[in-house]
PDB file of C-alpha atoms and ligand atoms in Angstrom:
ATOM      1  CA  UNK A 244      24.731   1.131  29.551  1.00  0.00           C
ATOM      2  CA  UNK A 245      22.964   1.049  26.248  1.00  0.00           C
ATOM      3  CA  UNK A 246      24.794   3.303  23.808  1.00  0.00           C
ATOM      4  CA  UNK A 247      23.468   3.669  20.311  1.00  0.00           C
ATOM      5  CA  UNK A 248      22.370   0.091  19.866  1.00  0.00           C
ATOM      6  CA  UNK A 249      18.810  -0.701  20.736  1.00  0.00           C
ATOM      7  CA  UNK A 250      19.107  -4.322  21.737  1.00  0.00           C
ATOM      8  CA  UNK A 251      18.468  -5.014  25.409  1.00  0.00           C
ATOM      9  CA  UNK A 252      19.588  -8.609  25.245  1.00  0.00           C
ATOM     10  CA  UNK A 253      21.953 -10.191  22.747  1.00  0.00           C
ATOM     11  CA  UNK A 254      24.283 -13.126  22.376  1.00  0.00           C
ATOM     12  CA  UNK A 255      26.992 -13.875  19.844  1.00  0.00           C
ATOM     13  CA  UNK A 256      28.281 -17.316  18.848  1.00  0.00           C
ATOM     14  CA  UNK A 257      27.183 -18.796  22.147  1.00  0.00           C
ATOM     15  CA  UNK A 258      28.179 -22.415  22.734  1.00  0.00           C
ATOM     16  CA  UNK A 259      27.653 -24.729  25.684  1.00  0.00           C
ATOM     17  CA  UNK A 260      29.012 -28.237  26.152  1.00  0.00           C
ATOM     18  CA  UNK A 261      28.645 -30.628  29.057  1.00  0.00           C
ATOM     19  CA  UNK A 262      31.037 -33.406  30.000  1.00  0.00           C
ATOM     20  CA  UNK A 263      29.349 -36.355  31.722  1.00  0.00           C
ATOM     21  CA  UNK A 264      32.043 -38.967  32.418  1.00  0.00           C
ATOM     22  CA  UNK A 265      33.310 -39.951  28.967  1.00  0.00           C
ATOM     23  CA  UNK A 266      30.243 -38.469  27.314  1.00  0.00           C
ATOM     24  CA  UNK A 267      30.697 -35.024  25.793  1.00  0.00           C
ATOM     25  CA  UNK A 268      27.500 -33.248  24.767  1.00  0.00           C
ATOM     26  CA  UNK A 269      27.470 -30.104  22.651  1.00  0.00           C
ATOM     27  CA  UNK A 270      24.093 -28.640  23.590  1.00  0.00           C
ATOM     28  CA  UNK A 271      24.452 -25.169  22.012  1.00  0.00           C
ATOM     29  CA  UNK A 272      26.619 -24.835  18.916  1.00  0.00           C
ATOM     30  CA  UNK A 273      26.665 -21.118  18.102  1.00  0.00           C
ATOM     31  CA  UNK A 274      23.599 -19.129  19.042  1.00  0.00           C
ATOM     32  CA  UNK A 275      23.059 -15.563  17.830  1.00  0.00           C
ATOM     33  CA  UNK A 276      20.059 -13.547  18.882  1.00  0.00           C
ATOM     34  CA  UNK A 277      19.156  -9.926  19.576  1.00  0.00           C
ATOM     35  CA  UNK A 278      16.068  -8.680  21.349  1.00  0.00           C
ATOM     36  CA  UNK A 279      15.092  -5.016  21.264  1.00  0.00           C
ATOM     37  CA  UNK A 280      12.963  -2.883  23.547  1.00  0.00           C
ATOM     38  CA  UNK A 281       9.284  -3.637  23.064  1.00  0.00           C
ATOM     39  CA  UNK A 282      10.003  -6.901  21.258  1.00  0.00           C
ATOM     40  CA  UNK A 283       8.657 -10.309  22.238  1.00  0.00           C
ATOM     41  CA  UNK A 284      10.380 -13.523  21.178  1.00  0.00           C
ATOM     42  CA  UNK A 285       9.395 -17.142  21.689  1.00  0.00           C
ATOM     43  CA  UNK A 286      11.740 -20.117  21.683  1.00  0.00           C
ATOM     44  CA  UNK A 287      10.322 -23.544  20.968  1.00  0.00           C
ATOM     45  CA  UNK A 288      12.121 -26.874  20.624  1.00  0.00           C
ATOM     46  CA  UNK A 289      11.843 -30.461  21.760  1.00  0.00           C
ATOM     47  CA  UNK A 290      12.641 -31.616  25.281  1.00  0.00           C
ATOM     48  CA  UNK A 291      16.390 -31.740  25.809  1.00  0.00           C
ATOM     49  CA  UNK A 292      17.142 -29.424  22.870  1.00  0.00           C
ATOM     50  CA  UNK A 293      18.831 -26.919  25.222  1.00  0.00           C
ATOM     51  CA  UNK A 294      16.171 -24.270  25.823  1.00  0.00           C
ATOM     52  CA  UNK A 295      16.701 -23.994  29.582  1.00  0.00           C
ATOM     53  CA  UNK A 296      20.468 -24.111  29.088  1.00  0.00           C
ATOM     54  CA  UNK A 297      20.189 -21.128  26.727  1.00  0.00           C
ATOM     55  CA  UNK A 298      17.905 -19.214  29.094  1.00  0.00           C
ATOM     56  CA  UNK A 299      20.330 -19.742  31.991  1.00  0.00           C
ATOM     57  CA  UNK A 300      23.182 -18.365  29.882  1.00  0.00           C
ATOM     58  CA  UNK A 301      21.145 -15.360  28.706  1.00  0.00           C
ATOM     59  CA  UNK A 302      20.069 -14.683  32.280  1.00  0.00           C
ATOM     60  CA  UNK A 303      23.674 -14.830  33.515  1.00  0.00           C
ATOM     61  CA  UNK A 304      22.933 -17.784  35.788  1.00  0.00           C
ATOM     62  CA  UNK A 305      25.613 -19.876  34.046  1.00  0.00           C
ATOM     63  CA  UNK A 306      28.630 -19.005  31.900  1.00  0.00           C
ATOM     64  CA  UNK A 307      28.921 -20.306  28.319  1.00  0.00           C
ATOM     65  CA  UNK A 308      31.698 -22.555  27.001  1.00  0.00           C
ATOM     66  CA  UNK A 309      32.368 -19.792  24.462  1.00  0.00           C
ATOM     67  CA  UNK A 310      30.693 -16.719  22.992  1.00  0.00           C
ATOM     68  CA  UNK A 311      29.217 -13.731  24.753  1.00  0.00           C
ATOM     69  CA  UNK A 312      26.015 -12.455  26.292  1.00  0.00           C
ATOM     70  CA  UNK A 313      25.305  -8.719  26.307  1.00  0.00           C
ATOM     71  CA  UNK A 314      22.665  -7.372  28.673  1.00  0.00           C
ATOM     72  CA  UNK A 315      21.679  -3.740  28.251  1.00  0.00           C
ATOM     73  CA  UNK A 316      24.999  -3.021  26.536  1.00  0.00           C
ATOM     74  CA  UNK A 317      27.176  -4.782  29.145  1.00  0.00           C
ATOM     75  CA  UNK A 318      29.170  -7.905  28.374  1.00  0.00           C
ATOM     76  CA  UNK A 319      28.350 -10.513  31.009  1.00  0.00           C
ATOM     77  CA  UNK A 320      31.641 -12.375  30.487  1.00  0.00           C
ATOM     78  CA  UNK A 321      33.687  -9.353  31.564  1.00  0.00           C
ATOM     79  CA  UNK A 322      31.954  -9.073  34.913  1.00  0.00           C
ATOM     80  CA  UNK A 323      32.759 -10.679  38.229  1.00  0.00           C
ATOM     81  CA  UNK A 324      30.192 -12.962  39.821  1.00  0.00           C
ATOM     82  CA  UNK A 325      28.916 -10.173  42.082  1.00  0.00           C
ATOM     83  CA  UNK A 326      28.777  -7.613  39.246  1.00  0.00           C
ATOM     84  CA  UNK A 327      26.814 -10.143  37.194  1.00  0.00           C
ATOM     85  CA  UNK A 328      24.432 -10.532  40.086  1.00  0.00           C
ATOM     86  CA  UNK A 329      23.909  -6.789  40.260  1.00  0.00           C
ATOM     87  CA  UNK A 330      23.318  -6.470  36.521  1.00  0.00           C
ATOM     88  CA  UNK A 331      20.885  -9.379  36.710  1.00  0.00           C
ATOM     89  CA  UNK A 332      19.032  -7.773  39.601  1.00  0.00           C
ATOM     90  CA  UNK A 333      18.917  -4.402  37.849  1.00  0.00           C
ATOM     91  CA  UNK A 334      18.075  -5.347  34.266  1.00  0.00           C
ATOM     92  CA  UNK A 335      16.624  -8.849  34.149  1.00  0.00           C
ATOM     93  CA  UNK A 336      13.559 -10.598  35.469  1.00  0.00           C
ATOM     94  CA  UNK A 337      13.641 -14.387  35.397  1.00  0.00           C
ATOM     95  CA  UNK A 338      10.630 -16.710  35.613  1.00  0.00           C
ATOM     96  CA  UNK A 339      11.865 -20.274  36.088  1.00  0.00           C
ATOM     97  CA  UNK A 340      10.511 -23.479  34.554  1.00  0.00           C
ATOM     98  CA  UNK A 341       9.473 -24.501  38.074  1.00  0.00           C
ATOM     99  CA  UNK A 342       8.494 -21.345  39.911  1.00  0.00           C
ATOM    100  CA  UNK A 343      11.294 -21.502  42.571  1.00  0.00           C
ATOM    101  CA  UNK A 344       9.342 -19.538  45.158  1.00  0.00           C
ATOM    102  CA  UNK A 345      10.725 -19.775  48.675  1.00  0.00           C
ATOM    103  CA  UNK A 346       8.348 -22.122  50.537  1.00  0.00           C
ATOM    104  CA  UNK A 347       8.688 -20.566  53.991  1.00  0.00           C
ATOM    105  CA  UNK A 348       7.814 -17.037  52.811  1.00  0.00           C
ATOM    106  CA  UNK A 349       4.462 -15.500  51.854  1.00  0.00           C
ATOM    107  CA  UNK A 350       3.611 -14.346  48.335  1.00  0.00           C
ATOM    108  CA  UNK A 351       4.225 -10.765  49.440  1.00  0.00           C
ATOM    109  CA  UNK A 352       7.641 -11.619  50.919  1.00  0.00           C
ATOM    110  CA  UNK A 353       8.656 -13.673  47.875  1.00  0.00           C
ATOM    111  CA  UNK A 354       7.769 -10.819  45.531  1.00  0.00           C
ATOM    112  CA  UNK A 355       9.469  -8.208  47.748  1.00  0.00           C
ATOM    113  CA  UNK A 356      12.727 -10.221  47.825  1.00  0.00           C
ATOM    114  CA  UNK A 357      14.512  -8.719  44.751  1.00  0.00           C
ATOM    115  CA  UNK A 358      13.963  -5.203  46.131  1.00  0.00           C
ATOM    116  CA  UNK A 359      15.205  -6.205  49.582  1.00  0.00           C
ATOM    117  CA  UNK A 360      18.300  -7.730  47.974  1.00  0.00           C
ATOM    118  CA  UNK A 361      18.802  -4.459  46.070  1.00  0.00           C
ATOM    119  CA  UNK A 362      18.821  -2.633  49.428  1.00  0.00           C
ATOM    120  CA  UNK A 363      15.288  -1.198  49.473  1.00  0.00           C
ATOM    121  CA  UNK A 364      13.571  -0.738  52.859  1.00  0.00           C
ATOM    122  CA  UNK A 365      11.172  -3.471  54.016  1.00  0.00           C
ATOM    123  CA  UNK A 366       8.284  -1.024  54.065  1.00  0.00           C
ATOM    124  CA  UNK A 367       8.826   0.162  50.483  1.00  0.00           C
ATOM    125  CA  UNK A 368       9.559  -3.331  49.181  1.00  0.00           C
ATOM    126  CA  UNK A 369       6.390  -4.754  50.715  1.00  0.00           C
ATOM    127  CA  UNK A 370       4.270  -1.919  49.462  1.00  0.00           C
ATOM    128  CA  UNK A 371       5.644  -2.370  45.919  1.00  0.00           C
ATOM    129  CA  UNK A 372       5.027  -6.126  46.237  1.00  0.00           C
ATOM    130  CA  UNK A 373       1.388  -5.543  47.160  1.00  0.00           C
ATOM    131  CA  UNK A 374       0.945  -3.202  44.227  1.00  0.00           C
ATOM    132  CA  UNK A 375       2.283  -5.673  41.685  1.00  0.00           C
ATOM    133  CA  UNK A 376       0.459  -8.639  43.257  1.00  0.00           C
ATOM    134  CA  UNK A 377      -2.689  -6.590  42.776  1.00  0.00           C
ATOM    135  CA  UNK A 378      -1.784  -6.194  39.066  1.00  0.00           C
ATOM    136  CA  UNK A 379      -1.476  -9.934  38.601  1.00  0.00           C
ATOM    137  CA  UNK A 380      -4.807 -10.478  40.361  1.00  0.00           C
ATOM    138  CA  UNK A 381      -3.514 -11.739  43.697  1.00  0.00           C
ATOM    139  CA  UNK A 382      -4.466  -8.911  46.069  1.00  0.00           C
ATOM    140  CA  UNK A 383      -6.363 -11.437  48.204  1.00  0.00           C
ATOM    141  CA  UNK A 384      -3.462 -13.887  48.383  1.00  0.00           C
ATOM    142  CA  UNK A 385      -0.560 -11.777  49.656  1.00  0.00           C
ATOM    143  CA  UNK A 386      -0.319 -13.608  52.983  1.00  0.00           C
ATOM    144  CA  UNK A 387      -0.427 -17.087  51.436  1.00  0.00           C
ATOM    145  CA  UNK A 388       2.648 -19.295  51.268  1.00  0.00           C
ATOM    146  CA  UNK A 389       3.407 -21.096  47.978  1.00  0.00           C
ATOM    147  CA  UNK A 390       1.894 -24.354  49.307  1.00  0.00           C
ATOM    148  CA  UNK A 391      -1.352 -22.429  49.904  1.00  0.00           C
ATOM    149  CA  UNK A 392      -1.535 -21.149  46.303  1.00  0.00           C
ATOM    150  CA  UNK A 393      -2.790 -22.882  43.157  1.00  0.00           C
ATOM    151  CA  UNK A 394      -0.382 -23.635  40.292  1.00  0.00           C
ATOM    152  CA  UNK A 395      -1.541 -20.598  38.308  1.00  0.00           C
ATOM    153  CA  UNK A 396      -1.330 -18.381  41.381  1.00  0.00           C
ATOM    154  CA  UNK A 397       2.230 -19.565  42.063  1.00  0.00           C
ATOM    155  CA  UNK A 398       3.195 -18.816  38.486  1.00  0.00           C
ATOM    156  CA  UNK A 399       1.635 -15.336  38.694  1.00  0.00           C
ATOM    157  CA  UNK A 400       3.510 -14.756  41.966  1.00  0.00           C
ATOM    158  CA  UNK A 401       6.740 -15.750  40.202  1.00  0.00           C
ATOM    159  CA  UNK A 402       5.943 -13.296  37.397  1.00  0.00           C
ATOM    160  CA  UNK A 403       5.255 -10.540  39.925  1.00  0.00           C
ATOM    161  CA  UNK A 404       8.612 -11.276  41.569  1.00  0.00           C
ATOM    162  CA  UNK A 405      10.372 -11.106  38.187  1.00  0.00           C
ATOM    163  CA  UNK A 406       8.725  -7.773  37.351  1.00  0.00           C
ATOM    164  CA  UNK A 407       9.069  -5.929  40.651  1.00  0.00           C
ATOM    165  CA  UNK A 408      12.394  -4.329  39.710  1.00  0.00           C
ATOM    166  CA  UNK A 409      10.940  -3.067  36.376  1.00  0.00           C
ATOM    167  CA  UNK A 410      13.438  -5.161  34.423  1.00  0.00           C
ATOM    168  CA  UNK A 411      14.306  -4.135  30.884  1.00  0.00           C
ATOM    169  CA  UNK A 412      14.190  -7.743  29.909  1.00  0.00           C
ATOM    170  CA  UNK A 413      11.924 -10.522  31.115  1.00  0.00           C
ATOM    171  CA  UNK A 414      13.044 -14.118  30.581  1.00  0.00           C
ATOM    172  CA  UNK A 415      10.498 -16.867  31.187  1.00  0.00           C
ATOM    173  CA  UNK A 416      11.224 -20.592  30.864  1.00  0.00           C
ATOM    174  CA  UNK A 417       7.957 -22.427  30.210  1.00  0.00           C
ATOM    175  CA  UNK A 418       5.999 -20.211  32.601  1.00  0.00           C
ATOM    176  CA  UNK A 419       2.749 -21.863  31.557  1.00  0.00           C
ATOM    177  CA  UNK A 420       4.054 -25.428  31.175  1.00  0.00           C
ATOM    178  CA  UNK A 421       2.090 -27.021  33.984  1.00  0.00           C
ATOM    179  CA  UNK A 422      -1.088 -24.946  33.745  1.00  0.00           C
ATOM    180  CA  UNK A 423      -4.428 -25.765  32.137  1.00  0.00           C
ATOM    181  CA  UNK A 424      -5.328 -24.095  28.837  1.00  0.00           C
ATOM    182  CA  UNK A 425      -7.338 -21.174  30.263  1.00  0.00           C
ATOM    183  CA  UNK A 426      -4.912 -20.391  33.073  1.00  0.00           C
ATOM    184  CA  UNK A 427      -1.959 -20.690  30.667  1.00  0.00           C
ATOM    185  CA  UNK A 428      -3.708 -18.222  28.370  1.00  0.00           C
ATOM    186  CA  UNK A 429      -4.291 -15.756  31.219  1.00  0.00           C
ATOM    187  CA  UNK A 430      -0.737 -15.956  32.532  1.00  0.00           C
ATOM    188  CA  UNK A 431       0.648 -15.526  29.010  1.00  0.00           C
ATOM    189  CA  UNK A 432      -1.575 -12.536  28.211  1.00  0.00           C
ATOM    190  CA  UNK A 433      -0.610 -10.974  31.522  1.00  0.00           C
ATOM    191  CA  UNK A 434       3.085 -11.181  30.667  1.00  0.00           C
ATOM    192  CA  UNK A 435       2.499  -9.723  27.199  1.00  0.00           C
ATOM    193  CA  UNK A 436       0.399  -6.903  28.650  1.00  0.00           C
ATOM    194  CA  UNK A 437       2.983  -5.995  31.287  1.00  0.00           C
ATOM    195  CA  UNK A 438       5.757  -6.190  28.702  1.00  0.00           C
ATOM    196  CA  UNK A 439       3.925  -3.851  26.316  1.00  0.00           C
ATOM    197  CA  UNK A 440       3.156  -1.349  29.049  1.00  0.00           C
ATOM    198  CA  UNK A 441       6.813  -1.289  30.152  1.00  0.00           C
ATOM    199  CA  UNK A 442       8.246  -1.447  26.597  1.00  0.00           C
ATOM    200  CA  UNK A 443      10.634  -4.124  27.812  1.00  0.00           C
ATOM    201  CA  UNK A 444      12.010  -7.139  25.963  1.00  0.00           C
ATOM    202  CA  UNK A 445      10.278 -10.464  26.519  1.00  0.00           C
ATOM    203  CA  UNK A 446      11.762 -13.881  25.851  1.00  0.00           C
ATOM    204  CA  UNK A 447       9.599 -16.918  26.527  1.00  0.00           C
ATOM    205  CA  UNK A 448      10.358 -20.609  26.149  1.00  0.00           C
ATOM    206  CA  UNK A 449       7.202 -22.562  25.486  1.00  0.00           C
ATOM    207  CA  UNK A 450       5.988 -25.874  24.101  1.00  0.00           C
ATOM    208  CA  UNK A 451       2.754 -24.164  23.141  1.00  0.00           C
ATOM    209  CA  UNK A 452       2.978 -23.164  19.489  1.00  0.00           C
ATOM    210  CA  UNK A 453      -0.357 -21.338  19.643  1.00  0.00           C
ATOM    211  CA  UNK A 454       0.931 -19.060  22.400  1.00  0.00           C
ATOM    212  CA  UNK A 455       4.311 -18.708  20.660  1.00  0.00           C
ATOM    213  CA  UNK A 456       2.607 -17.458  17.511  1.00  0.00           C
ATOM    214  CA  UNK A 457       1.187 -14.474  19.402  1.00  0.00           C
ATOM    215  CA  UNK A 458       4.709 -13.111  19.833  1.00  0.00           C
ATOM    216  CA  UNK A 459       6.711 -10.957  17.403  1.00  0.00           C
ATOM    217  CA  UNK A 460       9.201 -13.696  16.493  1.00  0.00           C
ATOM    218  CA  UNK A 461       9.367 -17.439  16.989  1.00  0.00           C
ATOM    219  CA  UNK A 462      12.671 -19.322  16.967  1.00  0.00           C
ATOM    220  CA  UNK A 463      13.154 -23.058  17.086  1.00  0.00           C
ATOM    221  CA  UNK A 464      16.128 -24.578  18.884  1.00  0.00           C
ATOM    222  CA  UNK A 465      17.251 -27.549  16.853  1.00  0.00           C
ATOM    223  CA  UNK A 466      20.574 -29.406  16.753  1.00  0.00           C
ATOM    224  CA  UNK A 467      22.152 -26.713  18.898  1.00  0.00           C
ATOM    225  CA  UNK A 468      21.157 -23.831  16.642  1.00  0.00           C
ATOM    226  CA  UNK A 469      18.348 -21.278  16.630  1.00  0.00           C
ATOM    227  CA  UNK A 470      16.360 -21.045  13.424  1.00  0.00           C
ATOM    228  CA  UNK A 471      13.524 -18.665  12.645  1.00  0.00           C
ATOM    229  CA  UNK A 472      10.334 -20.736  12.682  1.00  0.00           C
TER     230      UNK A 472
HETATM  231  N1  ATP B1013      24.440 -29.487  34.193  1.00  0.00           N
HETATM  232  C1  ATP B1013      24.356 -30.364  33.176  1.00  0.00           C
HETATM  233  N2  ATP B1013      25.237 -31.365  33.038  1.00  0.00           N
HETATM  234  C2  ATP B1013      25.170 -32.242  32.001  1.00  0.00           C
HETATM  235  N3  ATP B1013      24.240 -32.184  31.034  1.00  0.00           N
HETATM  236  C3  ATP B1013      23.320 -31.205  31.121  1.00  0.00           C
HETATM  237  C4  ATP B1013      23.327 -30.248  32.185  1.00  0.00           C
HETATM  238  N4  ATP B1013      22.286 -29.385  31.994  1.00  0.00           N
HETATM  239  C5  ATP B1013      21.667 -29.813  30.875  1.00  0.00           C
HETATM  240  N5  ATP B1013      22.289 -30.884  30.343  1.00  0.00           N
HETATM  241  C6  ATP B1013      21.892 -31.596  29.110  1.00  0.00           C
HETATM  242  O1  ATP B1013      21.693 -30.636  28.104  1.00  0.00           O
HETATM  243  C7  ATP B1013      20.585 -30.963  27.320  1.00  0.00           C
HETATM  244  C8  ATP B1013      19.620 -29.785  27.257  1.00  0.00           C
HETATM  245  O2  ATP B1013      18.994 -29.599  28.523  1.00  0.00           O
HETATM  246  P1  ATP B1013      17.938 -28.437  28.765  1.00  0.00           P
HETATM  247  O3  ATP B1013      17.501 -28.512  30.170  1.00  0.00           O
HETATM  248  O4  ATP B1013      18.529 -27.166  28.304  1.00  0.00           O
HETATM  249  O5  ATP B1013      16.767 -28.888  27.761  1.00  0.00           O
HETATM  250  P2  ATP B1013      15.342 -28.212  27.512  1.00  0.00           P
HETATM  251  O6  ATP B1013      15.274 -27.897  26.053  1.00  0.00           O
HETATM  252  O7  ATP B1013      15.125 -27.108  28.455  1.00  0.00           O
HETATM  253  O8  ATP B1013      14.358 -29.434  27.816  1.00  0.00           O
HETATM  254  P3  ATP B1013      12.868 -29.416  28.474  1.00  0.00           P
HETATM  255  O9  ATP B1013      11.936 -29.005  27.355  1.00  0.00           O
HETATM  256  O10 ATP B1013      12.669 -30.847  28.850  1.00  0.00           O
HETATM  257  O11 ATP B1013      12.856 -28.483  29.632  1.00  0.00           O
HETATM  258  C9  ATP B1013      19.972 -32.216  27.906  1.00  0.00           C
HETATM  259  O12 ATP B1013      20.341 -33.329  27.113  1.00  0.00           O
HETATM  260  C10 ATP B1013      20.580 -32.307  29.281  1.00  0.00           C
HETATM  261  O13 ATP B1013      20.768 -33.626  29.674  1.00  0.00           O
HETATM  262 MG1   MG B1014      13.759 -26.771  30.020  1.00  0.00          MG
END
């Protein structure tokens, strides 16, 4: 648990390399970052600079080549796969670059999923899902499957799913990447609003510098390193 330090998400000297045949690529070369409660941070950087790679490491979806990730005071590297999964489910919400909703389930079922995985009853999970879908403006769409939702609605459903466990830290990888200007604005504001009201940490990858500038800090990922923009 979080002792005296305030940071909800941190990494130290994080590196990640990929070996493709004879080609060795050092994507991340020593990343250090700390995000505190109530803080919002944007990461920008060109395509292929390693933004998604970094998000996957911070979210405990992959393990780094070296360095460590600390989530709510717990070192990810020291945990077994299943313990990492539990920590992820308890403390992190992840919005993927492509929403990753389950196509055969309704919006309500998709959003309820993290609670069901955590062992909550179907009745409670569904009722919580309806409540949060209402917050993101989708009360009328709970019975729709992803293919029956618009792009912005899918993204809002994915945000609702990431928030249903009241995560201390919300990680979003280009959540507004494939949305039009107005919808992107709405989705972004919604995340900021929810983050402020929960005093959680928010980390967003975006190509949109205008949106990035509304956050507390903006970092650029360049040549494998994070620099303050
Ligand atoms: N599993 C993998 N195996 C080999 N190389 C990989 C793997 N995952 C990512 N890479 C390489 O790492 C680099 C960074 O990829 P990443 O997806 O993190 O970029 P990104 O900054 O998110 O780009 P985009 O803005 O296009 O989403 C790319 O050159 C990619 O080819
Ligand atoms: Mg990416």
